[in-house]
Amino acid sequence: MERREALDRLTNLVASFTGLVGKRLPDDVTAKLKELSEEESMPMAKMIYEAMEKNQNQAFELDRPSCQDTGLIQMFVRVGSKFPYIDELSNLLTEAVQKATKEAPLRHNSVETFDEYNTGTNTGTKSPWLYWDIIPESDKLELDVYMAGGGCSLPGQGKTLMPGEGYEGVVKFVLDVMTSYGLNACPPLLVGVGIGTSIDSAAYMAKRALMRPVGSHNENPLAAQLETDMTNAIDSIGLGPQGLRGSKSVMGVNIENSARHPSVISVAVNVGCWSHRRGTIVFNSDLSYEMITHKGVEL
Amino acid sequence: MKKILSTPISNEDLKDIKIGDVIYLNGYIVTCRDVAHRRLIEYGRELPVDLNGGAIFHAGPIVKKVEGEEDKFEMISVGPTTSMRMEKFEKEFIEKTGVKIIVGKGGMGPNTEEGCRDHKAIHCVFPAGCAVSAATTVEEIEEAHWTDLGMPETLWVCRVKEFGPLIVSIDAEGNNIFEQNKVVFNERKEKALEDLYTKVRFIK
């Protein structure tokens, strides 16, 4: 494959994948929503779950974005140092978003800060927002594409606590966000919590946590237990779908953590709405690929 | 049986509707969100559409231009956005426009409650994220105003058929289902926290 041809192919694939992420939920989210819907006993909540399922089916049949808010695209890029297109990747991802915006089509969400105009392309200054990790000795590209909608970005908050407030302060912070801003963020939410030393790292980890599958667990057994305990605690509040009450509240709580300075404990929350449009795709150096989150679908 | 209202809506139409009821809408609904509210209330600009007896949708849709036709658009995907963002403007908005049905997502606050009570209007929730379902009830986009604001903020005048389900969250008496729920949620949260505190004594 000529280099130009390969770059075009990769651009097209990332654009198609981005479009797909907007139209079809990842397998783990679909399965969890089905489970929650089946467990639900309150009539209003059941009706809302049925509306959600109908919408996802219509989105697939009509090939349209399932939610109008296709977000401001964020990508977590894990690129092998030996991936042949590493140099062109940054520009290529931007081009892919522009292409997806036209083809999917995606709503135009990228508004330039201060200048306050909509670019009409979903790209702009530092948009798409990209997180980079370089994987040594690898020739693959792993990409998480996430459509961060306005509604589920709104509850995003962080706080640096004094250690005296302890983890008690951490869990209180998260639950307070759930019963205030969380109500409007299209529950059942996937709750991402970052716990670490400073507000920036906590916020990053809270978002990173949303890239993990629903039902997965932190590798630290204490953190894993806390994920379960917090899920149960928030569920016991009974927020239900759309925050209009129900038997459960969330799809789950994913916690990411780092070591911290002894004088501080930072916590941040970032949530994904029920329509958690996140996808993971892995490219090999020959541009063959595997979609981790969307099995049995073709690009 | 489906409860279906048609625009223009009268006070009488809203009389027996209570929070938690589910209704559907025939007629017209206009997408209207942050900037349109600001323009009317803060900048004193007149809205380019008559909303008296009408309905607005806190929503920023995806629309597609119909190929080969002048100023014709197709509704692709349209779901509600967070209504609370419009809270600071909504009471005055109801007063000034005579709008009767406000559709969005999540709850609204005391200002909107007051506006709904004093001027007989309701706020409803369309299940958020169900934007294709909503779009399929739009028979036609008849007009587009303030297109200078870009696709999400343009006032799209939509003719709809059985638009819904719309879950009534504030009724024309000013009752607010989200505020009532919040009391329950907060009580349960306190209890859940007491329980959680015993499980997180990691700092020795």
GROMACS .gro file of N, CA and C in nm, chain A residues 44 47-48 51-52 54-56 58-59 62 64-68 70 105-109 118 151 154 163 166-168 171-172 175-176 179 183-186 222 226 229-230 233 236-239 242-245 260 274, chain B residues 20 22 33 60-62 64 74-80 82 84-85 105-107 125-133 135-136 151-152 165 167 177-178 181-182 184-186 188-189 192-193 196-197 199-203:
model
  318
   44MET      N    1  -4.302   0.394   3.556
   44MET     CA    2  -4.244   0.509   3.484
   44MET      C    3  -4.103   0.475   3.436
   47MET      N    4  -4.111   0.238   3.145
   47MET     CA    5  -4.150   0.306   3.021
   47MET      C    6  -4.029   0.378   2.960
   48ILE      N    7  -3.950   0.441   3.048
   48ILE     CA    8  -3.833   0.514   2.997
   48ILE      C    9  -3.729   0.418   2.938
   51ALA      N   10  -3.846   0.331   2.601
   51ALA     CA   11  -3.821   0.441   2.506
   51ALA      C   12  -3.675   0.440   2.461
   52MET      N   13  -3.587   0.413   2.556
   52MET     CA   14  -3.444   0.410   2.525
   52MET      C   15  -3.411   0.298   2.426
   54LYS      N   16  -3.617   0.148   2.220
   54LYS     CA   17  -3.678   0.179   2.090
   54LYS      C   18  -3.590   0.277   2.012
   55ASN      N   19  -3.540   0.376   2.083
   55ASN     CA   20  -3.455   0.477   2.018
   55ASN      C   21  -3.329   0.415   1.959
   56GLN      N   22  -3.267   0.324   2.036
   56GLN     CA   23  -3.143   0.262   1.986
   56GLN      C   24  -3.172   0.179   1.862
   58GLN      N   25  -3.418   0.234   1.647
   58GLN     CA   26  -3.446   0.327   1.536
   58GLN      C   27  -3.317   0.389   1.483
   59ALA      N   28  -3.225   0.420   1.574
   59ALA     CA   29  -3.098   0.480   1.533
   59ALA      C   30  -3.022   0.385   1.440
   62LEU      N   31  -3.228   0.348   1.099
   62LEU     CA   32  -3.226   0.468   1.015
   62LEU      C   33  -3.083   0.521   0.994
   64ARG      N   34  -2.869   0.676   1.203
   64ARG     CA   35  -2.856   0.814   1.250
   64ARG      C   36  -2.794   0.815   1.390
   65PRO      N   37  -2.731   0.927   1.428
   65PRO     CA   38  -2.681   0.938   1.565
   65PRO      C   39  -2.796   0.922   1.665
   66SER      N   40  -2.776   0.834   1.762
   66SER     CA   41  -2.886   0.798   1.852
   66SER      C   42  -2.923   0.912   1.945
   67CYS      N   43  -2.827   1.001   1.977
   67CYS     CA   44  -2.856   1.121   2.055
   67CYS      C   45  -2.808   1.239   1.972
   68GLN      N   46  -2.884   1.349   1.979
   68GLN     CA   47  -2.846   1.465   1.897
   68GLN      C   48  -2.716   1.528   1.943
   70THR      N   49  -2.384   1.486   1.988
   70THR     CA   50  -2.276   1.394   1.955
   70THR      C   51  -2.145   1.438   2.018
  105PRO      N   52  -2.447   1.230   1.000
  105PRO     CA   53  -2.370   1.351   1.032
  105PRO      C   54  -2.369   1.374   1.183
  106LEU      N   55  -2.271   1.449   1.231
  106LEU     CA   56  -2.266   1.484   1.373
  106LEU      C   57  -2.310   1.629   1.390
  107ARG      N   58  -2.367   1.658   1.507
  107ARG     CA   59  -2.404   1.797   1.534
  107ARG      C   60  -2.276   1.880   1.549
  108HIS      N   61  -2.287   2.005   1.508
  108HIS     CA   62  -2.170   2.093   1.518
  108HIS      C   63  -2.161   2.147   1.660
  109ASN      N   64  -2.065   2.098   1.734
  109ASN     CA   65  -2.056   2.136   1.875
  109ASN      C   66  -1.935   2.220   1.910
  118ASN      N   67  -1.914   2.900   1.625
  118ASN     CA   68  -1.917   2.757   1.601
  118ASN      C   69  -1.838   2.728   1.473
  151GLY      N   70  -2.461   1.742   2.849
  151GLY     CA   71  -2.535   1.703   2.970
  151GLY      C   72  -2.451   1.624   3.067
  154LEU      N   73  -2.155   1.831   3.230
  154LEU     CA   74  -2.191   1.933   3.328
  154LEU      C   75  -2.164   1.893   3.474
  163PRO      N   76  -0.633   1.573   5.419
  163PRO     CA   77  -0.640   1.431   5.456
  163PRO      C   78  -0.733   1.405   5.574
  166GLY      N   79  -1.046   1.275   5.479
  166GLY     CA   80  -1.035   1.133   5.447
  166GLY      C   81  -1.117   1.087   5.329
  167TYR      N   82  -1.127   0.957   5.317
  167TYR     CA   83  -1.206   0.898   5.209
  167TYR      C   84  -1.355   0.920   5.235
  168GLU      N   85  -1.386   0.953   5.361
  168GLU     CA   86  -1.525   0.989   5.390
  168GLU      C   87  -1.562   1.113   5.309
  171VAL      N   88  -1.615   1.009   4.935
  171VAL     CA   89  -1.743   0.946   4.897
  171VAL      C   90  -1.860   1.046   4.911
  172LYS      N   91  -1.849   1.135   5.008
  172LYS     CA   92  -1.954   1.237   5.023
  172LYS      C   93  -1.958   1.327   4.899
  175LEU      N   94  -2.126   1.139   4.610
  175LEU     CA   95  -2.272   1.122   4.626
  175LEU      C   96  -2.346   1.256   4.617
  176ASP      N   97  -2.282   1.363   4.664
  176ASP     CA   98  -2.345   1.495   4.650
  176ASP      C   99  -2.361   1.532   4.502
  179THR      N  100  -2.667   1.341   4.351
  179THR     CA  101  -2.804   1.387   4.381
  179THR      C  102  -2.828   1.532   4.339
  183LEU      N  103  -2.856   1.420   3.849
  183LEU     CA  104  -2.997   1.398   3.814
  183LEU      C  105  -3.028   1.437   3.670
  184ASN      N  106  -2.963   1.543   3.625
  184ASN     CA  107  -2.992   1.597   3.492
  184ASN      C  108  -2.901   1.541   3.383
  185ALA      N  109  -2.812   1.452   3.422
  185ALA     CA  110  -2.708   1.409   3.328
  185ALA      C  111  -2.745   1.279   3.256
  186CYS      N  112  -2.875   1.249   3.251
  186CYS     CA  113  -2.925   1.129   3.184
  186CYS      C  114  -2.883   0.999   3.250
  222LEU      N  115  -0.896  -0.307   4.736
  222LEU     CA  116  -0.970  -0.211   4.819
  222LEU      C  117  -1.051  -0.117   4.730
  226LEU      N  118  -1.450  -0.073   4.685
  226LEU     CA  119  -1.516   0.058   4.696
  226LEU      C  120  -1.605   0.085   4.574
  229ASP      N  121  -1.912  -0.098   4.658
  229ASP     CA  122  -1.984  -0.034   4.769
  229ASP      C  123  -2.050   0.097   4.724
  230MET      N  124  -1.976   0.173   4.641
  230MET     CA  125  -2.033   0.301   4.597
  230MET      C  126  -2.148   0.279   4.499
  233ALA      N  127  -2.435   0.199   4.712
  233ALA     CA  128  -2.479   0.317   4.786
  233ALA      C  129  -2.561   0.409   4.695
  236SER      N  130  -2.893   0.268   4.606
  236SER     CA  131  -2.992   0.271   4.715
  236SER      C  132  -3.068   0.404   4.719
  237ILE      N  133  -3.015   0.504   4.650
  237ILE     CA  134  -3.086   0.633   4.642
  237ILE      C  135  -3.203   0.625   4.542
  238GLY      N  136  -3.193   0.531   4.449
  238GLY     CA  137  -3.305   0.506   4.356
  238GLY      C  138  -3.332   0.620   4.258
  239LEU      N  139  -3.226   0.674   4.197
  239LEU     CA  140  -3.244   0.786   4.103
  239LEU      C  141  -3.327   0.744   3.981
  242GLN      N  142  -3.340   0.889   3.390
  242GLN     CA  143  -3.377   1.032   3.380
  242GLN      C  144  -3.389   1.098   3.517
  243GLY      N  145  -3.348   1.029   3.624
  243GLY     CA  146  -3.359   1.088   3.757
  243GLY      C  147  -3.503   1.098   3.804
  244LEU      N  148  -3.591   1.019   3.742
  244LEU     CA  149  -3.734   1.024   3.777
  244LEU      C  150  -3.773   0.907   3.867
  245ARG      N  151  -3.679   0.853   3.938
  245ARG     CA  152  -3.691   0.742   4.032
  245ARG      C  153  -3.698   0.607   3.963
  260ARG      N  154  -0.054   0.942   4.622
  260ARG     CA  155  -0.080   1.083   4.653
  260ARG      C  156   0.021   1.137   4.754
  274TRP      N  157  -2.642   0.751   3.011
  274TRP     CA  158  -2.682   0.614   2.972
  274TRP      C  159  -2.643   0.588   2.828
  319GLY      N  160  -4.603   1.388   3.673
  319GLY     CA  161  -4.598   1.242   3.659
  319GLY      C  162  -4.689   1.189   3.547
  321VAL      N  163  -4.823   1.145   3.163
  321VAL     CA  164  -4.752   1.134   3.035
  321VAL      C  165  -4.844   1.185   2.924
  332ARG      N  166  -3.313   2.743   2.305
  332ARG     CA  167  -3.227   2.717   2.420
  332ARG      C  168  -3.148   2.840   2.461
  359GLY      N  169  -3.096   2.112   2.088
  359GLY     CA  170  -3.012   2.153   1.976
  359GLY      C  171  -2.997   2.035   1.884
  360PRO      N  172  -3.069   2.034   1.773
  360PRO     CA  173  -3.078   1.914   1.690
  360PRO      C  174  -2.963   1.896   1.591
  361ILE      N  175  -2.966   1.780   1.526
  361ILE     CA  176  -2.888   1.759   1.403
  361ILE      C  177  -2.988   1.770   1.289
  363LYS      N  178  -3.034   1.822   0.852
  363LYS     CA  179  -2.961   1.804   0.726
  363LYS      C  180  -3.033   1.884   0.620
  373GLU      N  181  -3.411   1.864   0.691
  373GLU     CA  182  -3.468   1.740   0.743
  373GLU      C  183  -3.418   1.720   0.886
  374MET      N  184  -3.508   1.679   0.976
  374MET     CA  185  -3.468   1.653   1.113
  374MET      C  186  -3.406   1.514   1.124
  375ILE      N  187  -3.281   1.508   1.165
  375ILE     CA  188  -3.212   1.380   1.175
  375ILE      C  189  -3.222   1.325   1.317
  376SER      N  190  -3.195   1.411   1.413
  376SER     CA  191  -3.181   1.366   1.551
  376SER      C  192  -3.206   1.487   1.642
  377VAL      N  193  -3.306   1.475   1.730
  377VAL     CA  194  -3.335   1.590   1.816
  377VAL      C  195  -3.382   1.542   1.953
  378GLY      N  196  -3.301   1.564   2.053
  378GLY     CA  197  -3.339   1.525   2.189
  378GLY      C  198  -3.322   1.643   2.282
  379PRO      N  199  -3.376   1.631   2.403
  379PRO     CA  200  -3.371   1.743   2.496
  379PRO      C  201  -3.233   1.770   2.553
  381THR      N  202  -3.023   1.997   2.882
  381THR     CA  203  -3.046   2.025   3.024
  381THR      C  204  -3.127   2.153   3.044
  383MET      N  205  -3.221   2.303   3.312
  383MET     CA  206  -3.178   2.388   3.423
  383MET      C  207  -3.094   2.507   3.374
  384ARG      N  208  -3.030   2.493   3.259
  384ARG     CA  209  -2.950   2.604   3.206
  384ARG      C  210  -3.037   2.726   3.175
  404LYS      N  211  -3.501   1.834   2.952
  404LYS     CA  212  -3.465   1.719   3.035
  404LYS      C  213  -3.422   1.766   3.172
  405GLY      N  214  -3.441   1.678   3.270
  405GLY     CA  215  -3.407   1.711   3.408
  405GLY      C  216  -3.504   1.815   3.460
  406GLY      N  217  -3.484   1.851   3.585
  406GLY     CA  218  -3.580   1.942   3.647
  406GLY      C  219  -3.547   2.088   3.622
  424VAL      N  220  -4.054   1.645   3.059
  424VAL     CA  221  -3.929   1.579   3.022
  424VAL      C  222  -3.955   1.483   2.907
  425PHE      N  223  -3.879   1.500   2.800
  425PHE     CA  224  -3.876   1.398   2.696
  425PHE      C  225  -3.758   1.309   2.730
  426PRO      N  226  -3.773   1.176   2.730
  426PRO     CA  227  -3.659   1.091   2.769
  426PRO      C  228  -3.533   1.128   2.691
  427ALA      N  229  -3.434   1.176   2.763
  427ALA     CA  230  -3.315   1.228   2.698
  427ALA      C  231  -3.235   1.117   2.632
  428GLY      N  232  -3.170   1.153   2.525
  428GLY     CA  233  -3.091   1.054   2.451
  428GLY      C  234  -3.174   0.981   2.347
  429CYS      N  235  -3.307   0.999   2.351
  429CYS     CA  236  -3.394   0.929   2.255
  429CYS      C  237  -3.422   1.020   2.136
  430ALA      N  238  -3.316   1.063   2.072
  430ALA     CA  239  -3.325   1.171   1.975
  430ALA      C  240  -3.372   1.128   1.837
  431VAL      N  241  -3.355   1.001   1.805
  431VAL     CA  242  -3.403   0.955   1.675
  431VAL      C  243  -3.555   0.934   1.683
  432SER      N  244  -3.599   0.877   1.796
  432SER     CA  245  -3.744   0.863   1.817
  432SER      C  246  -3.812   0.998   1.805
  434ALA      N  247  -3.705   1.264   1.650
  434ALA     CA  248  -3.694   1.316   1.513
  434ALA      C  249  -3.799   1.253   1.421
  435THR      N  250  -3.832   1.127   1.447
  435THR     CA  251  -3.929   1.061   1.359
  435THR      C  252  -4.071   1.115   1.380
  450MET      N  253  -2.616   2.550   1.411
  450MET     CA  254  -2.716   2.443   1.411
  450MET      C  255  -2.784   2.419   1.547
  451PRO      N  256  -2.707   2.409   1.657
  451PRO     CA  257  -2.775   2.378   1.783
  451PRO      C  258  -2.867   2.490   1.833
  464PRO      N  259  -4.296   1.025   2.446
  464PRO     CA  260  -4.371   1.060   2.566
  464PRO      C  261  -4.314   1.183   2.637
  466ILE      N  262  -4.313   1.355   2.994
  466ILE     CA  263  -4.344   1.330   3.135
  466ILE      C  264  -4.353   1.465   3.205
  476ILE      N  265  -4.200   1.771   4.023
  476ILE     CA  266  -4.170   1.631   4.056
  476ILE      C  267  -4.023   1.613   4.097
  477PHE      N  268  -3.933   1.688   4.033
  477PHE     CA  269  -3.790   1.673   4.066
  477PHE      C  270  -3.760   1.723   4.207
  480ASN      N  271  -3.885   1.465   4.442
  480ASN     CA  272  -3.795   1.350   4.443
  480ASN      C  273  -3.666   1.381   4.518
  481LYS      N  274  -3.619   1.504   4.502
  481LYS     CA  275  -3.491   1.541   4.565
  481LYS      C  276  -3.495   1.521   4.716
  483VAL      N  277  -3.661   1.300   4.879
  483VAL     CA  278  -3.646   1.155   4.902
  483VAL      C  279  -3.500   1.115   4.878
  484PHE      N  280  -3.444   1.164   4.768
  484PHE     CA  281  -3.306   1.127   4.734
  484PHE      C  282  -3.208   1.170   4.843
  485ASN      N  283  -3.228   1.290   4.894
  485ASN     CA  284  -3.134   1.341   4.995
  485ASN      C  285  -3.141   1.262   5.126
  487ARG      N  286  -3.224   0.948   5.148
  487ARG     CA  287  -3.161   0.818   5.121
  487ARG      C  288  -3.009   0.833   5.111
  488LYS      N  289  -2.966   0.948   5.058
  488LYS     CA  290  -2.822   0.971   5.045
  488LYS      C  291  -2.755   0.975   5.183
  491ALA      N  292  -2.719   0.632   5.306
  491ALA     CA  293  -2.618   0.558   5.230
  491ALA      C  294  -2.477   0.601   5.272
  492LEU      N  295  -2.461   0.731   5.300
  492LEU     CA  296  -2.329   0.781   5.339
  492LEU      C  297  -2.288   0.727   5.476
  495LEU      N  298  -2.156   0.404   5.411
  495LEU     CA  299  -2.028   0.405   5.337
  495LEU      C  300  -1.912   0.446   5.426
  496TYR      N  301  -1.935   0.544   5.515
  496TYR     CA  302  -1.827   0.596   5.600
  496TYR      C  303  -1.758   0.483   5.677
  498LYS      N  304  -1.699   0.202   5.577
  498LYS     CA  305  -1.624   0.113   5.487
  498LYS      C  306  -1.499   0.176   5.429
  499VAL      N  307  -1.475   0.305   5.459
  499VAL     CA  308  -1.364   0.374   5.389
  499VAL      C  309  -1.261   0.431   5.488
  500ARG      N  310  -1.243   0.365   5.597
  500ARG     CA  311  -1.144   0.415   5.694
  500ARG      C  312  -1.005   0.366   5.656
  501PHE      N  313  -0.963   0.408   5.537
  501PHE     CA  314  -0.833   0.361   5.487
  501PHE      C  315  -0.717   0.437   5.551
  502ILE      N  316  -0.741   0.566   5.587
  502ILE     CA  317  -0.634   0.645   5.647
  502ILE      C  318  -0.624   0.604   5.794
   0.00000   0.00000   0.00000
